[in-house]
């Protein structure tokens, strides 16, 4: 089953893909948006193109949490596939460290950071499922 990982932000969203049989996620892309409805349409197009059967959304602690929960509920209604939340604590920092260690140039690293964070969220979810 293909699973889409999402690292949600105020202006951009990182996406990652994984197959639950392989348990390895890879960064897919970063989507920029102004309106949440536009973002939901972009994600729907990715879900259809990639034949995604489940979505995992990174969920932080703090004030931004409620907005992400609302986004997830709206996305679940739009996609009509299972959508779960997963702890995203420190994933952006971990993504920064991994991309530095991989030798990715600073400008490129900054543009892909959210997609790397989404892949870390997704891999964490997959590892928990055994």
mmCIF file of C-alpha atoms in Angstrom:
data_model
loop_
_atom_site.group_PDB
_atom_site.id
_atom_site.type_symbol
_atom_site.label_atom_id
_atom_site.label_comp_id
_atom_site.label_asym_id
_atom_site.label_seq_id
_atom_site.Cartn_x
_atom_site.Cartn_y
_atom_site.Cartn_z
ATOM 1 C CA UNK A 1 0.000 0.000 0.000
ATOM 2 C CA UNK A 2 1.343 3.460 -0.918
ATOM 3 C CA UNK A 3 1.340 6.030 1.869
ATOM 4 C CA UNK A 4 1.782 9.802 1.576
ATOM 5 C CA UNK A 5 3.563 11.664 4.373
ATOM 6 C CA UNK A 6 2.832 15.344 4.921
ATOM 7 C CA UNK A 7 4.830 17.964 6.816
ATOM 8 C CA UNK A 8 2.350 20.862 6.969
ATOM 9 C CA UNK A 9 3.499 24.478 7.200
ATOM 10 C CA UNK A 10 1.857 27.887 6.913
ATOM 11 C CA UNK A 11 3.002 28.550 3.320
ATOM 12 C CA UNK A 12 4.491 25.270 2.134
ATOM 13 C CA UNK A 13 4.028 21.563 2.674
ATOM 14 C CA UNK A 14 6.551 18.773 2.346
ATOM 15 C CA UNK A 15 5.429 15.496 0.785
ATOM 16 C CA UNK A 16 7.011 12.055 0.950
ATOM 17 C CA UNK A 17 5.979 8.660 -0.396
ATOM 18 C CA UNK A 18 6.426 5.153 0.928
ATOM 19 C CA UNK A 19 5.223 1.645 0.335
ATOM 20 C CA UNK A 20 4.368 -0.060 3.611
ATOM 21 C CA UNK A 21 5.939 -3.314 2.348
ATOM 22 C CA UNK A 22 9.355 -1.668 1.963
ATOM 23 C CA UNK A 23 9.172 0.596 5.043
ATOM 24 C CA UNK A 24 11.350 3.225 3.390
ATOM 25 C CA UNK A 25 10.071 6.723 2.643
ATOM 26 C CA UNK A 26 11.528 9.139 0.137
ATOM 27 C CA UNK A 27 11.040 12.899 -0.260
ATOM 28 C CA UNK A 28 8.627 13.667 -3.088
ATOM 29 C CA UNK A 29 8.146 17.429 -3.334
ATOM 30 C CA UNK A 30 7.355 20.690 -1.595
ATOM 31 C CA UNK A 31 4.052 22.392 -2.407
ATOM 32 C CA UNK A 32 3.624 26.126 -1.904
ATOM 33 C CA UNK A 33 0.162 27.551 -1.328
ATOM 34 C CA UNK A 34 -1.808 30.615 -0.325
ATOM 35 C CA UNK A 35 -5.244 29.086 0.207
ATOM 36 C CA UNK A 36 -5.779 25.768 1.954
ATOM 37 C CA UNK A 37 -8.369 24.738 -0.639
ATOM 38 C CA UNK A 38 -5.686 25.067 -3.351
ATOM 39 C CA UNK A 39 -3.341 22.918 -1.288
ATOM 40 C CA UNK A 40 -5.995 20.247 -0.819
ATOM 41 C CA UNK A 41 -6.543 20.107 -4.591
ATOM 42 C CA UNK A 42 -2.799 19.757 -5.201
ATOM 43 C CA UNK A 43 -2.568 16.946 -2.659
ATOM 44 C CA UNK A 44 -5.603 15.235 -4.173
ATOM 45 C CA UNK A 45 -3.863 15.273 -7.571
ATOM 46 C CA UNK A 46 -0.752 13.663 -6.032
ATOM 47 C CA UNK A 47 -2.866 11.028 -4.262
ATOM 48 C CA UNK A 48 -4.612 10.117 -7.512
ATOM 49 C CA UNK A 49 -1.432 10.124 -9.622
ATOM 50 C CA UNK A 50 0.573 8.044 -7.135
ATOM 51 C CA UNK A 51 -2.381 5.789 -6.179
ATOM 52 C CA UNK A 52 -1.970 6.597 -2.480
ATOM 53 C CA UNK A 53 -4.147 4.598 -0.070
ATOM 54 C CA UNK A 54 -3.303 6.317 3.235
ATOM 55 C CA UNK A 55 -2.062 9.716 4.415
ATOM 56 C CA UNK A 56 0.127 10.378 7.469
ATOM 57 C CA UNK A 57 0.241 14.004 8.646
ATOM 58 C CA UNK A 58 2.917 15.256 11.026
ATOM 59 C CA UNK A 59 1.382 16.713 14.174
ATOM 60 C CA UNK A 60 3.374 19.119 16.363
ATOM 61 C CA UNK A 61 2.799 20.203 19.905
ATOM 62 C CA UNK A 62 1.728 23.764 20.585
ATOM 63 C CA UNK A 63 -0.552 26.364 19.038
ATOM 64 C CA UNK A 64 -0.170 25.182 15.430
ATOM 65 C CA UNK A 65 -1.577 21.754 16.362
ATOM 66 C CA UNK A 66 -5.252 22.753 16.062
ATOM 67 C CA UNK A 67 -4.779 24.197 12.564
ATOM 68 C CA UNK A 68 -3.154 20.958 11.411
ATOM 69 C CA UNK A 69 -5.927 18.872 12.965
ATOM 70 C CA UNK A 70 -8.482 20.972 11.053
ATOM 71 C CA UNK A 71 -6.468 20.573 7.845
ATOM 72 C CA UNK A 72 -6.276 16.800 8.354
ATOM 73 C CA UNK A 73 -10.017 16.473 8.951
ATOM 74 C CA UNK A 74 -10.776 18.514 5.830
ATOM 75 C CA UNK A 75 -8.282 16.531 3.745
ATOM 76 C CA UNK A 76 -9.730 13.221 4.948
ATOM 77 C CA UNK A 77 -13.202 14.299 3.786
ATOM 78 C CA UNK A 78 -11.843 15.389 0.401
ATOM 79 C CA UNK A 79 -9.732 12.266 -0.237
ATOM 80 C CA UNK A 80 -11.962 9.647 1.375
ATOM 81 C CA UNK A 81 -8.976 7.499 2.393
ATOM 82 C CA UNK A 82 -7.548 6.763 5.868
ATOM 83 C CA UNK A 83 -5.729 9.777 7.287
ATOM 84 C CA UNK A 84 -3.734 9.593 10.512
ATOM 85 C CA UNK A 85 -1.692 12.033 12.560
ATOM 86 C CA UNK A 86 1.847 11.258 13.697
ATOM 87 C CA UNK A 87 4.192 13.037 16.111
ATOM 88 C CA UNK A 88 6.576 15.285 14.209
ATOM 89 C CA UNK A 89 8.699 16.474 17.125
ATOM 90 C CA UNK A 90 12.186 17.502 15.927
ATOM 91 C CA UNK A 91 11.682 16.189 12.370
ATOM 92 C CA UNK A 92 12.674 19.483 10.725
ATOM 93 C CA UNK A 93 15.899 19.604 12.750
ATOM 94 C CA UNK A 94 16.614 15.955 11.902
ATOM 95 C CA UNK A 95 15.959 16.692 8.213
ATOM 96 C CA UNK A 96 18.448 19.578 8.345
ATOM 97 C CA UNK A 97 21.132 17.371 9.882
ATOM 98 C CA UNK A 98 20.587 14.524 7.405
ATOM 99 C CA UNK A 99 20.732 16.817 4.382
ATOM 100 C CA UNK A 100 23.938 18.451 5.656
ATOM 101 C CA UNK A 101 25.496 15.023 6.204
ATOM 102 C CA UNK A 102 24.439 14.026 2.679
ATOM 103 C CA UNK A 103 26.406 16.993 1.320
ATOM 104 C CA UNK A 104 23.415 18.761 -0.217
ATOM 105 C CA UNK A 105 24.175 22.403 -1.001
ATOM 106 C CA UNK A 106 22.542 24.977 1.289
ATOM 107 C CA UNK A 107 20.150 26.473 -1.303
ATOM 108 C CA UNK A 108 18.922 23.065 -2.467
ATOM 109 C CA UNK A 109 18.761 21.843 1.136
ATOM 110 C CA UNK A 110 16.479 24.710 2.148
ATOM 111 C CA UNK A 111 14.066 24.025 -0.715
ATOM 112 C CA UNK A 112 13.762 20.313 0.129
ATOM 113 C CA UNK A 113 13.760 20.524 3.924
ATOM 114 C CA UNK A 114 10.000 20.060 4.290
ATOM 115 C CA UNK A 115 9.973 17.033 1.981
ATOM 116 C CA UNK A 116 12.788 15.450 4.016
ATOM 117 C CA UNK A 117 10.845 16.162 7.213
ATOM 118 C CA UNK A 118 7.789 14.473 5.663
ATOM 119 C CA UNK A 119 9.878 11.397 4.870
ATOM 120 C CA UNK A 120 11.146 11.253 8.470
ATOM 121 C CA UNK A 121 7.567 11.486 9.774
ATOM 122 C CA UNK A 122 6.503 8.723 7.408
ATOM 123 C CA UNK A 123 9.430 6.432 8.248
ATOM 124 C CA UNK A 124 8.744 6.882 11.959
ATOM 125 C CA UNK A 125 5.135 5.865 11.365
ATOM 126 C CA UNK A 126 6.176 2.816 9.305
ATOM 127 C CA UNK A 127 8.738 1.693 11.898
ATOM 128 C CA UNK A 128 6.091 1.787 14.626
ATOM 129 C CA UNK A 129 3.936 -0.608 12.611
ATOM 130 C CA UNK A 130 6.705 -3.225 12.627
#
